[in-house]
Amino acid sequence: MNATHETVQRDEAGIRLLREQAAQAAHHSYAPYSRYHVGAAVLLEDGRIVTGCNVENVSYRLSVCAEQAAIARAVSEFGAHIRIVAVAVANSDSDLACQPCGACRQTIAEFADASCRIFYPSDGGKPGECTLADLLPASFSQESLH
Ligand code: THU
C-alpha cells in the first residue's frame, strides 16, 4: 500500500512545510557510522511531497543518501514520469551545513529542470537556497547523448 504524502502549493508556506518534512525525515535516518543524520523532501510538480533519509551500511560505500532515497521512493510510488520542482535537505544538527553531494545533484537532475529550487542548511545552519543550475552547471544530461 502506498504511503500518504502531503500536498502543498509552491508558495512560501509550501516551502516551509517542505523544509519541515525534510527535518522530520532526518529523524528516521540510519547513520551509525557518520552520525550525520540527513533528511530530504522532494516537491513534485503536482504538489506532492516525498521524503527520504540516509541509510548507511557497514560496508561504507553502500550507504544511500537522503535525496537518493526520496527520489527512489517517489519513482517507486508514482512512476518514472515524476518531475521535481524543489528539494529540501536537512540534518539533525542545525549548526552544520548540508548541501546535496555531487551524486545527489546528478540524481536530482535526472528528474528536474535547471530551475529546480534547492533548500538546505548553509553555514551555521542558516537557511540557504539556490537552484540546481547553481549546484550543477554544465551538467551531463540526456541531451549530451544525442
Ligand atoms: N549524505 C546525504 O544523505 N546527502 C547528501 O547530500 C550528503 C551526504 C549522507 C551520506 C552519509 O550517510 C552521511 O550523510 C555523511 O556523509
PDB file of C-alpha atoms and ligand atoms in Angstrom:
ATOM      1  CA  MET A   1       0.000   0.000   0.000  1.00  0.00           C
ATOM      2  CA  ASN A   2       1.248   3.490  -0.830  1.00  0.00           C
ATOM      3  CA  ALA A   3       2.111   5.883   1.965  1.00  0.00           C
ATOM      4  CA  THR A   4       0.131   9.105   2.044  1.00  0.00           C
ATOM      5  CA  HIS A   5       2.039  12.195   1.005  1.00  0.00           C
ATOM      6  CA  GLU A   6       1.408  15.786   1.961  1.00  0.00           C
ATOM      7  CA  THR A   7       0.273  18.021  -0.929  1.00  0.00           C
ATOM      8  CA  VAL A   8       1.278  21.688  -0.888  1.00  0.00           C
ATOM      9  CA  GLN A   9       1.311  24.837  -3.025  1.00  0.00           C
ATOM     10  CA  ARG A  10       4.592  26.174  -4.377  1.00  0.00           C
ATOM     11  CA  ASP A  11       4.364  29.251  -2.164  1.00  0.00           C
ATOM     12  CA  GLU A  12       6.292  30.237   0.937  1.00  0.00           C
ATOM     13  CA  ALA A  13       4.013  28.173   3.214  1.00  0.00           C
ATOM     14  CA  GLY A  14       4.533  25.142   0.987  1.00  0.00           C
ATOM     15  CA  ILE A  15       8.293  25.605   1.037  1.00  0.00           C
ATOM     16  CA  ARG A  16       8.222  25.929   4.836  1.00  0.00           C
ATOM     17  CA  LEU A  17       6.386  22.611   5.004  1.00  0.00           C
ATOM     18  CA  LEU A  18       8.886  21.068   2.575  1.00  0.00           C
ATOM     19  CA  ARG A  19      11.740  22.098   4.881  1.00  0.00           C
ATOM     20  CA  GLU A  20       9.858  20.771   7.916  1.00  0.00           C
ATOM     21  CA  GLN A  21       9.227  17.436   6.221  1.00  0.00           C
ATOM     22  CA  ALA A  22      12.940  17.133   5.426  1.00  0.00           C
ATOM     23  CA  ALA A  23      13.768  17.810   9.084  1.00  0.00           C
ATOM     24  CA  GLN A  24      11.230  15.191  10.191  1.00  0.00           C
ATOM     25  CA  ALA A  25      12.670  12.641   7.775  1.00  0.00           C
ATOM     26  CA  ALA A  26      16.128  13.120   9.311  1.00  0.00           C
ATOM     27  CA  HIS A  27      14.767  11.531  12.500  1.00  0.00           C
ATOM     28  CA  HIS A  28      14.380   8.241  10.593  1.00  0.00           C
ATOM     29  CA  SER A  29      17.974   8.315   9.348  1.00  0.00           C
ATOM     30  CA  TYR A  30      20.204   5.304   9.927  1.00  0.00           C
ATOM     31  CA  ALA A  31      23.682   6.798  10.304  1.00  0.00           C
ATOM     32  CA  PRO A  32      25.608   4.894  12.992  1.00  0.00           C
ATOM     33  CA  TYR A  33      28.961   5.463  11.226  1.00  0.00           C
ATOM     34  CA  SER A  34      28.968   9.162  10.320  1.00  0.00           C
ATOM     35  CA  ARG A  35      26.377  10.172  12.938  1.00  0.00           C
ATOM     36  CA  TYR A  36      25.320  12.729  10.331  1.00  0.00           C
ATOM     37  CA  HIS A  37      21.569  12.300  10.092  1.00  0.00           C
ATOM     38  CA  VAL A  38      20.099  13.670   6.864  1.00  0.00           C
ATOM     39  CA  GLY A  39      16.520  14.038   5.681  1.00  0.00           C
ATOM     40  CA  ALA A  40      15.312  15.132   2.261  1.00  0.00           C
ATOM     41  CA  ALA A  41      11.932  16.142   0.898  1.00  0.00           C
ATOM     42  CA  VAL A  42      11.222  16.456  -2.819  1.00  0.00           C
ATOM     43  CA  LEU A  43       8.316  18.526  -4.094  1.00  0.00           C
ATOM     44  CA  LEU A  44       6.729  17.116  -7.245  1.00  0.00           C
ATOM     45  CA  GLU A  45       5.057  19.357  -9.833  1.00  0.00           C
ATOM     46  CA  ASP A  46       1.591  18.204  -8.738  1.00  0.00           C
ATOM     47  CA  GLY A  47       2.305  19.419  -5.190  1.00  0.00           C
ATOM     48  CA  ARG A  48       3.050  16.092  -3.562  1.00  0.00           C
ATOM     49  CA  ILE A  49       5.950  15.820  -1.129  1.00  0.00           C
ATOM     50  CA  VAL A  50       8.013  12.632  -0.840  1.00  0.00           C
ATOM     51  CA  THR A  51      10.653  12.217   1.852  1.00  0.00           C
ATOM     52  CA  GLY A  52      13.718  10.071   2.423  1.00  0.00           C
ATOM     53  CA  CYS A  53      16.661   9.750   4.795  1.00  0.00           C
ATOM     54  CA  ASN A  54      20.209   8.491   4.577  1.00  0.00           C
ATOM     55  CA  VAL A  55      20.673   4.774   5.198  1.00  0.00           C
ATOM     56  CA  GLU A  56      24.268   3.808   5.910  1.00  0.00           C
ATOM     57  CA  ASN A  57      25.944   0.412   5.714  1.00  0.00           C
ATOM     58  CA  VAL A  58      28.923  -1.119   7.500  1.00  0.00           C
ATOM     59  CA  SER A  59      30.375  -1.506   4.002  1.00  0.00           C
ATOM     60  CA  TYR A  60      30.500   2.279   3.800  1.00  0.00           C
ATOM     61  CA  ARG A  61      30.234   2.768   0.049  1.00  0.00           C
ATOM     62  CA  LEU A  62      26.834   1.044   0.043  1.00  0.00           C
ATOM     63  CA  SER A  63      25.332   3.920   2.009  1.00  0.00           C
ATOM     64  CA  VAL A  64      22.383   5.716   0.428  1.00  0.00           C
ATOM     65  CA  CYS A  65      21.931   9.486   0.647  1.00  0.00           C
ATOM     66  CA  ALA A  66      18.653  11.013   1.810  1.00  0.00           C
ATOM     67  CA  GLU A  67      17.963  12.721  -1.540  1.00  0.00           C
ATOM     68  CA  GLN A  68      18.503   9.489  -3.448  1.00  0.00           C
ATOM     69  CA  ALA A  69      16.231   7.598  -1.047  1.00  0.00           C
ATOM     70  CA  ALA A  70      13.482  10.200  -1.518  1.00  0.00           C
ATOM     71  CA  ILE A  71      13.780  10.140  -5.304  1.00  0.00           C
ATOM     72  CA  ALA A  72      13.800   6.335  -5.483  1.00  0.00           C
ATOM     73  CA  ARG A  73      10.696   6.330  -3.312  1.00  0.00           C
ATOM     74  CA  ALA A  74       8.957   8.955  -5.476  1.00  0.00           C
ATOM     75  CA  VAL A  75       9.623   6.966  -8.651  1.00  0.00           C
ATOM     76  CA  SER A  76       8.583   3.719  -6.968  1.00  0.00           C
ATOM     77  CA  GLU A  77       5.289   5.151  -5.781  1.00  0.00           C
ATOM     78  CA  PHE A  78       4.333   7.492  -8.629  1.00  0.00           C
ATOM     79  CA  GLY A  79       6.214   6.284 -11.690  1.00  0.00           C
ATOM     80  CA  ALA A  80       9.059   7.329 -13.936  1.00  0.00           C
ATOM     81  CA  HIS A  81       7.283  10.457 -15.240  1.00  0.00           C
ATOM     82  CA  ILE A  82       7.728  12.426 -11.986  1.00  0.00           C
ATOM     83  CA  ARG A  83       9.150  15.940 -12.198  1.00  0.00           C
ATOM     84  CA  ILE A  84      10.803  17.503  -9.177  1.00  0.00           C
ATOM     85  CA  VAL A  85      10.355  21.267  -8.745  1.00  0.00           C
ATOM     86  CA  ALA A  86      12.043  21.705  -5.362  1.00  0.00           C
ATOM     87  CA  VAL A  87      14.193  19.760  -2.911  1.00  0.00           C
ATOM     88  CA  ALA A  88      14.786  20.476   0.777  1.00  0.00           C
ATOM     89  CA  VAL A  89      17.632  18.904   2.717  1.00  0.00           C
ATOM     90  CA  ALA A  90      18.031  18.942   6.499  1.00  0.00           C
ATOM     91  CA  ASN A  91      20.280  17.403   9.066  1.00  0.00           C
ATOM     92  CA  SER A  92      19.598  16.727  12.699  1.00  0.00           C
ATOM     93  CA  ASP A  93      22.403  19.072  13.790  1.00  0.00           C
ATOM     94  CA  SER A  94      21.063  22.504  12.941  1.00  0.00           C
ATOM     95  CA  ASP A  95      24.547  24.095  13.104  1.00  0.00           C
ATOM     96  CA  LEU A  96      26.010  22.054  10.272  1.00  0.00           C
ATOM     97  CA  ALA A  97      25.749  22.977   6.602  1.00  0.00           C
ATOM     98  CA  CYS A  98      24.326  20.340   4.275  1.00  0.00           C
ATOM     99  CA  GLN A  99      24.152  20.946   0.552  1.00  0.00           C
ATOM    100  CA  PRO A 100      23.369  17.951  -1.672  1.00  0.00           C
ATOM    101  CA  CYS A 101      26.505  15.976  -2.554  1.00  0.00           C
ATOM    102  CA  GLY A 102      27.655  15.643  -6.151  1.00  0.00           C
ATOM    103  CA  ALA A 103      25.974  12.288  -6.704  1.00  0.00           C
ATOM    104  CA  CYS A 104      22.684  13.648  -5.349  1.00  0.00           C
ATOM    105  CA  ARG A 105      22.900  16.684  -7.640  1.00  0.00           C
ATOM    106  CA  GLN A 106      23.152  14.376 -10.644  1.00  0.00           C
ATOM    107  CA  THR A 107      20.298  12.223  -9.319  1.00  0.00           C
ATOM    108  CA  ILE A 108      18.074  15.279  -8.865  1.00  0.00           C
ATOM    109  CA  ALA A 109      18.963  16.435 -12.402  1.00  0.00           C
ATOM    110  CA  GLU A 110      17.537  13.219 -13.855  1.00  0.00           C
ATOM    111  CA  PHE A 111      14.047  14.321 -12.781  1.00  0.00           C
ATOM    112  CA  ALA A 112      14.303  18.124 -12.606  1.00  0.00           C
ATOM    113  CA  ASP A 113      14.943  21.203 -14.706  1.00  0.00           C
ATOM    114  CA  ALA A 114      17.855  23.544 -14.067  1.00  0.00           C
ATOM    115  CA  SER A 115      15.431  25.933 -12.331  1.00  0.00           C
ATOM    116  CA  CYS A 116      14.594  23.377  -9.609  1.00  0.00           C
ATOM    117  CA  ARG A 117      14.836  25.134  -6.241  1.00  0.00           C
ATOM    118  CA  ILE A 118      17.168  23.625  -3.631  1.00  0.00           C
ATOM    119  CA  PHE A 119      16.800  24.458   0.067  1.00  0.00           C
ATOM    120  CA  TYR A 120      19.492  23.479   2.520  1.00  0.00           C
ATOM    121  CA  PRO A 121      21.101  24.419   5.834  1.00  0.00           C
ATOM    122  CA  SER A 122      24.012  26.701   4.998  1.00  0.00           C
ATOM    123  CA  ASP A 123      26.839  27.915   7.281  1.00  0.00           C
ATOM    124  CA  GLY A 124      25.768  27.882  10.916  1.00  0.00           C
ATOM    125  CA  GLY A 125      22.529  26.171   9.924  1.00  0.00           C
ATOM    126  CA  LYS A 126      21.118  29.337   8.342  1.00  0.00           C
ATOM    127  CA  PRO A 127      18.512  28.571   5.644  1.00  0.00           C
ATOM    128  CA  GLY A 128      20.175  28.537   2.230  1.00  0.00           C
ATOM    129  CA  GLU A 129      18.584  28.467  -1.210  1.00  0.00           C
ATOM    130  CA  CYS A 130      19.852  28.076  -4.740  1.00  0.00           C
ATOM    131  CA  THR A 131      18.862  26.398  -7.989  1.00  0.00           C
ATOM    132  CA  LEU A 132      20.007  23.113  -9.448  1.00  0.00           C
ATOM    133  CA  ALA A 133      21.802  25.117 -12.148  1.00  0.00           C
ATOM    134  CA  ASP A 134      23.882  26.768  -9.395  1.00  0.00           C
ATOM    135  CA  LEU A 135      24.879  23.379  -7.996  1.00  0.00           C
ATOM    136  CA  LEU A 136      25.402  21.510 -11.249  1.00  0.00           C
ATOM    137  CA  PRO A 137      26.491  23.815 -14.078  1.00  0.00           C
ATOM    138  CA  ALA A 138      27.370  22.340 -17.485  1.00  0.00           C
ATOM    139  CA  SER A 139      25.827  19.069 -16.398  1.00  0.00           C
ATOM    140  CA  PHE A 140      25.927  15.785 -18.253  1.00  0.00           C
ATOM    141  CA  SER A 141      22.329  15.284 -19.382  1.00  0.00           C
ATOM    142  CA  GLN A 142      20.186  13.235 -21.743  1.00  0.00           C
ATOM    143  CA  GLU A 143      20.867  15.849 -24.439  1.00  0.00           C
ATOM    144  CA  SER A 144      24.556  15.004 -24.106  1.00  0.00           C
ATOM    145  CA  LEU A 145      23.832  11.554 -25.535  1.00  0.00           C
ATOM    146  CA  HIS A 146      22.387  12.834 -28.822  1.00  0.00           C
TER     147      HIS A 146
HETATM  148  N1  THU B   1      24.526  12.480   2.923  1.00  0.00           N
HETATM  149  C1  THU B   1      23.257  12.602   2.421  1.00  0.00           C
HETATM  150  O1  THU B   1      22.350  11.880   2.832  1.00  0.00           O
HETATM  151  N2  THU B   1      23.044  13.543   1.476  1.00  0.00           N
HETATM  152  C2  THU B   1      23.983  14.394   0.996  1.00  0.00           C
HETATM  153  O2  THU B   1      23.727  15.122   0.053  1.00  0.00           O
HETATM  154  C3  THU B   1      25.291  14.470   1.661  1.00  0.00           C
HETATM  155  C4  THU B   1      25.652  13.287   2.481  1.00  0.00           C
HETATM  156  C5  THU B   1      24.800  11.439   3.924  1.00  0.00           C
HETATM  157  C6  THU B   1      25.642  10.305   3.420  1.00  0.00           C
HETATM  158  C7  THU B   1      26.231   9.779   4.706  1.00  0.00           C
HETATM  159  O3  THU B   1      25.310   8.846   5.265  1.00  0.00           O
HETATM  160  C8  THU B   1      26.311  10.987   5.620  1.00  0.00           C
HETATM  161  O4  THU B   1      25.483  11.978   5.022  1.00  0.00           O
HETATM  162  C9  THU B   1      27.711  11.540   5.781  1.00  0.00           C
HETATM  163  O5  THU B   1      28.304  11.779   4.567  1.00  0.00           O
END
